[in-house]
Coordinates of C-alpha atoms in Angstrom, one line a residue:
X1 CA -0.8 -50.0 47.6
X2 CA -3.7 -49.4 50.1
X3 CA -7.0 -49.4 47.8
X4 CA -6.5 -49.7 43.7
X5 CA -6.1 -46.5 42.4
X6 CA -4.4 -48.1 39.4
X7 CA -7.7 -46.5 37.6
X8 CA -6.9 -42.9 38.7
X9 CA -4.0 -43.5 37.4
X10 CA -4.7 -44.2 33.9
X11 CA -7.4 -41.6 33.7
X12 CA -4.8 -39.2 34.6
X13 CA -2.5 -39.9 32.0
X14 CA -5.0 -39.8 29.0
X15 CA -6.7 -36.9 30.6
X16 CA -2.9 -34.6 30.8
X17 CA -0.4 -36.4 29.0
X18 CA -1.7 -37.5 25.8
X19 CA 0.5 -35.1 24.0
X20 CA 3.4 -35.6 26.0
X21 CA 6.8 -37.7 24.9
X22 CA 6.0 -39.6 27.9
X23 CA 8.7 -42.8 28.7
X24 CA 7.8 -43.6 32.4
X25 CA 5.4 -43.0 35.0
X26 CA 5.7 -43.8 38.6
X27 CA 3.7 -43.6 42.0
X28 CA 6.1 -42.0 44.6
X29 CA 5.4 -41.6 48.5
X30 CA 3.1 -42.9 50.6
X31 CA 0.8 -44.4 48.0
X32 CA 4.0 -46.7 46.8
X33 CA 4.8 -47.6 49.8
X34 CA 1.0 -48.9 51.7
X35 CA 1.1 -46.2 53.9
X36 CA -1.6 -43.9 52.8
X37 CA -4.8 -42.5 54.1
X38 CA -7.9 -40.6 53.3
X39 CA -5.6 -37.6 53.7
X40 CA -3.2 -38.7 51.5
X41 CA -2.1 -37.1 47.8
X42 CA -1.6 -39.4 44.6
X43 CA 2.6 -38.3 44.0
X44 CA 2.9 -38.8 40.4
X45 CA 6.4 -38.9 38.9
X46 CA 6.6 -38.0 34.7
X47 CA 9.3 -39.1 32.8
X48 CA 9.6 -37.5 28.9
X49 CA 11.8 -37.5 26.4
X50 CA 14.8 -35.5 26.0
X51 CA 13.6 -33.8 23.1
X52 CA 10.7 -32.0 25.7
X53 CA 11.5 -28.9 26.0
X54 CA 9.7 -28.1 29.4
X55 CA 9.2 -28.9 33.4
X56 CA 6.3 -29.0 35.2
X57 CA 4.5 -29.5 38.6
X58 CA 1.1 -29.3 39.0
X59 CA -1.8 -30.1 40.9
X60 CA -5.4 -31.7 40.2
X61 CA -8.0 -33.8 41.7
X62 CA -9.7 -36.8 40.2
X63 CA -11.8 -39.8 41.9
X64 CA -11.7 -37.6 44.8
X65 CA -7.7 -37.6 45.6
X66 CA -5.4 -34.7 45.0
X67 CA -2.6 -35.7 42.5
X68 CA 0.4 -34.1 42.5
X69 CA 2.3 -34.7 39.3
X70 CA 5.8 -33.8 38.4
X71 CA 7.2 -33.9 34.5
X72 CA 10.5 -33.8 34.3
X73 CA 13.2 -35.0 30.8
X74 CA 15.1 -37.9 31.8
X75 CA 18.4 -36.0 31.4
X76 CA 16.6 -33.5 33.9
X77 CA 15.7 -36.0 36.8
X78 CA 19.7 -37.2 36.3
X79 CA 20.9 -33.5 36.7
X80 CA 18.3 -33.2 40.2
X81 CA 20.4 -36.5 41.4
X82 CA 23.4 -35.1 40.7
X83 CA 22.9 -31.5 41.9
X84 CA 21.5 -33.1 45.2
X85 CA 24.3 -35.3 45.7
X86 CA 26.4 -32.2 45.9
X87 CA 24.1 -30.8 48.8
X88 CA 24.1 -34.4 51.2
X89 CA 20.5 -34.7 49.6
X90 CA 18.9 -37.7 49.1
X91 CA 14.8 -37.4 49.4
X92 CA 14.9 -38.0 44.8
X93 CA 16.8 -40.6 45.2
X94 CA 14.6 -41.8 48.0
X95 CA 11.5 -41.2 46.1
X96 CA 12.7 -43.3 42.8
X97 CA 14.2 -45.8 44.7
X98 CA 10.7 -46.4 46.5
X99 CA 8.7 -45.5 43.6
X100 CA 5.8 -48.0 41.8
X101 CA 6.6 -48.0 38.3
X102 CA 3.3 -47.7 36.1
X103 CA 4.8 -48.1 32.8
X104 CA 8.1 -47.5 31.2
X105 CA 10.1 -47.4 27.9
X106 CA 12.8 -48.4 27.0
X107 CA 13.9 -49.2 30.4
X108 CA 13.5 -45.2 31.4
X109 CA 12.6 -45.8 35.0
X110 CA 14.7 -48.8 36.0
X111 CA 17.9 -47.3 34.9
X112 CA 17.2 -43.7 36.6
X113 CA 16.4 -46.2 39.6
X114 CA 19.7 -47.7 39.5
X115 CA 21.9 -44.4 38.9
X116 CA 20.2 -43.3 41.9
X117 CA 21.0 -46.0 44.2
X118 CA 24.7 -45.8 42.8
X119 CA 24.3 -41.6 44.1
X120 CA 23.4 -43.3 47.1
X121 CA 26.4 -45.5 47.4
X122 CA 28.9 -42.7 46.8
X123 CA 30.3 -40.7 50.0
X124 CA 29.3 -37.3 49.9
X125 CA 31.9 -34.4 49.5
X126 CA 33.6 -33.1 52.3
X127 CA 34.0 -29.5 53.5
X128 CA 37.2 -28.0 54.3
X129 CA 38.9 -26.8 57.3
X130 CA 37.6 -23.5 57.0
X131 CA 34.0 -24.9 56.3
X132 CA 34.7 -26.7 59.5
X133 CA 36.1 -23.7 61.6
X134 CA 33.1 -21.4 60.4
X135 CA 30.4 -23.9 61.1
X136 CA 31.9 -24.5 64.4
X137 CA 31.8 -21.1 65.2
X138 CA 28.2 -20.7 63.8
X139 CA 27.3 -23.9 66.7
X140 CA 29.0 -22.0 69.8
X141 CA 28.0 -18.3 69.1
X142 CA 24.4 -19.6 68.4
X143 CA 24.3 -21.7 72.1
X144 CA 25.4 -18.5 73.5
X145 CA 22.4 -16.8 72.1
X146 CA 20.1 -19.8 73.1
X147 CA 21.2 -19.3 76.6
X148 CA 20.9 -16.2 76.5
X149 CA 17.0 -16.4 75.7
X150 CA 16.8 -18.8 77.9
X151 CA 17.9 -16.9 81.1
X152 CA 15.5 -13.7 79.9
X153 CA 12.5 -16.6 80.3
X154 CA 11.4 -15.3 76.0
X155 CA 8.3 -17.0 75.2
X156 CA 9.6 -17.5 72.0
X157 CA 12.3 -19.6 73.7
X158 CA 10.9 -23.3 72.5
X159 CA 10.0 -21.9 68.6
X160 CA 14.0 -20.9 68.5
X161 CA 15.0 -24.3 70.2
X162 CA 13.3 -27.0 67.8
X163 CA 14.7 -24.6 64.8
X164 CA 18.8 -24.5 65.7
X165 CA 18.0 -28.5 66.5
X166 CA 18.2 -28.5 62.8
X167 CA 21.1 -26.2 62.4
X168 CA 23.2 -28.5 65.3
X169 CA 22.1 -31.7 63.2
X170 CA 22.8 -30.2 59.7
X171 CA 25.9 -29.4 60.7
X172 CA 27.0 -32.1 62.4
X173 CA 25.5 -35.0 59.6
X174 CA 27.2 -32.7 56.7
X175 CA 30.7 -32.8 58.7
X176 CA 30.3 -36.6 58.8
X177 CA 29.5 -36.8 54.9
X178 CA 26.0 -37.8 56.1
X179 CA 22.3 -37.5 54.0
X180 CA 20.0 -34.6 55.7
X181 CA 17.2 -35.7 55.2
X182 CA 13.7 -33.8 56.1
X183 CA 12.4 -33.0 59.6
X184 CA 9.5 -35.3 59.3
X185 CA 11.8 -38.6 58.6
X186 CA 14.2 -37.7 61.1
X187 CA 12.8 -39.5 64.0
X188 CA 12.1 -42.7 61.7
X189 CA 16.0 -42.3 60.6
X190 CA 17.6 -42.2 64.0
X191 CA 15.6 -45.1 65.3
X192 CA 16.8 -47.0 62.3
X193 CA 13.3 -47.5 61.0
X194 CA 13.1 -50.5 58.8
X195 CA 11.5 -48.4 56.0
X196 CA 15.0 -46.9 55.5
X197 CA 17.0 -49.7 55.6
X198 CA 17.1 -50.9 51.7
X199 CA 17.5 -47.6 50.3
X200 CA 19.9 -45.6 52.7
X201 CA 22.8 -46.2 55.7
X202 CA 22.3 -45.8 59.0
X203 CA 23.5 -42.4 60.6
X204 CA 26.7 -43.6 61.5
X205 CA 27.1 -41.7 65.1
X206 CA 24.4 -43.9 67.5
X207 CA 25.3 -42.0 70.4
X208 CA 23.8 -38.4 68.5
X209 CA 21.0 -40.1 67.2
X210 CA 19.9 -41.4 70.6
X211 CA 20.8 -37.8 72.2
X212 CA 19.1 -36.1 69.5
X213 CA 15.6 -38.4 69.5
X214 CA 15.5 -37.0 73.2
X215 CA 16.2 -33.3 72.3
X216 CA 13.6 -33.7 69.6
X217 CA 10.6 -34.5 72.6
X218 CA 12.0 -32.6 75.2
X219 CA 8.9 -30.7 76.5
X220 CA 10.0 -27.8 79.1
X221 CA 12.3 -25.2 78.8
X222 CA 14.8 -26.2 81.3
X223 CA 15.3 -29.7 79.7
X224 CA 15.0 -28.1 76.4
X225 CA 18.3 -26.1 77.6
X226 CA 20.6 -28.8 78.8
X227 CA 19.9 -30.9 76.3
X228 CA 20.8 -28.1 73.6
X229 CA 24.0 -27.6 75.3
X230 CA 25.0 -31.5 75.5
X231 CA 24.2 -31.8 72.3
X232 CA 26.3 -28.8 70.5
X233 CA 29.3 -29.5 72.9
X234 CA 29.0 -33.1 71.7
X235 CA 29.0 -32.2 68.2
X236 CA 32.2 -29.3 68.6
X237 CA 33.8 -32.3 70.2
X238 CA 33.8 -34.6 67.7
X239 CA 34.7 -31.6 65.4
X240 CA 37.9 -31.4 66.9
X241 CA 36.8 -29.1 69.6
X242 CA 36.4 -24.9 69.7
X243 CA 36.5 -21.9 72.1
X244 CA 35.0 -18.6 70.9
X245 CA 38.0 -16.9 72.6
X246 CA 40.0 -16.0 69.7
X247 CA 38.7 -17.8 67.1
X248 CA 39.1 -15.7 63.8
X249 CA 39.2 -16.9 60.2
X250 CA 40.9 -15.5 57.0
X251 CA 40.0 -16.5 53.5
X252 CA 40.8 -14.5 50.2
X253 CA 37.8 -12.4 49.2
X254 CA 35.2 -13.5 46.2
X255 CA 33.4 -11.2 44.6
X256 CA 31.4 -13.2 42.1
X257 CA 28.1 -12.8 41.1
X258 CA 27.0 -16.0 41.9
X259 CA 28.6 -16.4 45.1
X260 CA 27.8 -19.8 46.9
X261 CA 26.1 -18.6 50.6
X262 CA 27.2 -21.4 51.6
X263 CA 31.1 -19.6 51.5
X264 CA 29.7 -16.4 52.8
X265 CA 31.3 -15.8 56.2
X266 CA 29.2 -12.9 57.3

């Protein structure tokens, strides 16, 4: 790590957990990995025992550096892995895998390290055909609309852009059983950034990721719209294809409480 703040560290834990059925402690983000600076916070991830009975985030600053501290059960931090691999999500995974174990017991932190580069390893689910055929839909009808702003000259045309250049890459990385990861490791990602090579795959679809680094700095209006419509009529091609003309779907209703959005078709 940039600087020792192996100190900050210690004075942490017997300032907050001394009372705590702690097991592990590790350093996550950019203070594991050598990349921080002055404006940096201190990630702090808390292991405890099963037998806590709480979570907790928090915030506080010692030795001048803002710590943000998580304390989860171990069973807890396995249920986050799990849940996220159900979503294409990998930042925990990516945060344990690059994580500077402080201490452990019993072996807490290696082994949650290990069951989350085997979540890693395993393909993420696929969606179905209507999935598919929604989503699709959602792409087109939404590049109508961006042309549509685009030919009234809104001002608010570039804050809409940069947002449904998320929605076209979402889709398009959860129809190819791909991670999504957040908007501020994107660019690093696509350009296959070393600092991503131990812990996840490479997007599997060059071509995009190339297309899609250009989107992401396109700086005018008029670029900003032909490089939206390459890039959804690249992505409904290698969804099979689509045509708004006629497209319907029909699925049996659901009218339970908890109802995924995700399912919703309206």
């Amino acid at each position: 790590m940039k600087n020792d703040y192996d100190n900050t560290i210690v004075a942490f834990i017997k300032k907050h957990l001394q009372k705590e059925k702690v097991l592990a402690v590790l350093v996550t983000g950019s203070f594991a990995k050598g990349t921080n600076d002055k404006d940096s916070d201190l990630d702090i991830q808390i292991i405890t025992s099963n037998r806590s009975k709480y979570r907790k985030r928090g915030n506080v600053v010692m030795d001048g550096v803002l710590i943000e501290y998580c304390i989860n059960p171990y069973n807890q931090v396995k249920k986050y892995l799990e849940i996220d691999a159900k979503h294409n999500n990998p930042m925990m995974c990516i945060a344990l895998l690059e994580g500077k174990i402080i201490f452990e017991k019993y072996k807490s932190a290696s082994l949650l390290k290990e069951y989350a580069a085997a979540c890693l390893r395993n393909e993420y689910n696929s969606i179905n055909k209507d999935r598919i055929s929604f989503n699709k839909y959602v792409l087109a009808d939404t590049l109508n609309k961006m042309n549509s702003l685009y030919k009234k000259h809104r001002d608010d045309f570039p804050f809409l852009y940069y947002i449904n250049l998320k929605l076209i890459y979402e889709t398009y990385a959860v129809f190819l059983q791909q991670s999504l990861l957040k908007e501020p490791m994107l660019k690093d990602y696509f350009e296959g950034n070393v600092r991503f090579n131990h812990v996840l795959k490479d997007f599997i679809d060059k071509k995009f990721a190339k297309m899609f680094l250009l989107a992401m700095v396109s700086k005018n209006s008029q670029d900003q719209i032909v490089k939206y419509r390459e890039l959804t009529q690249y992505v409904l091609d290698k969804m099979g294809g689509f045509s708004l003309d006629g497209w319907s779907l029909r699925i049996p209703v659901d009218y339970g409480n908890k109802m995924d959005k995700r399912t919703r078709i309206f």
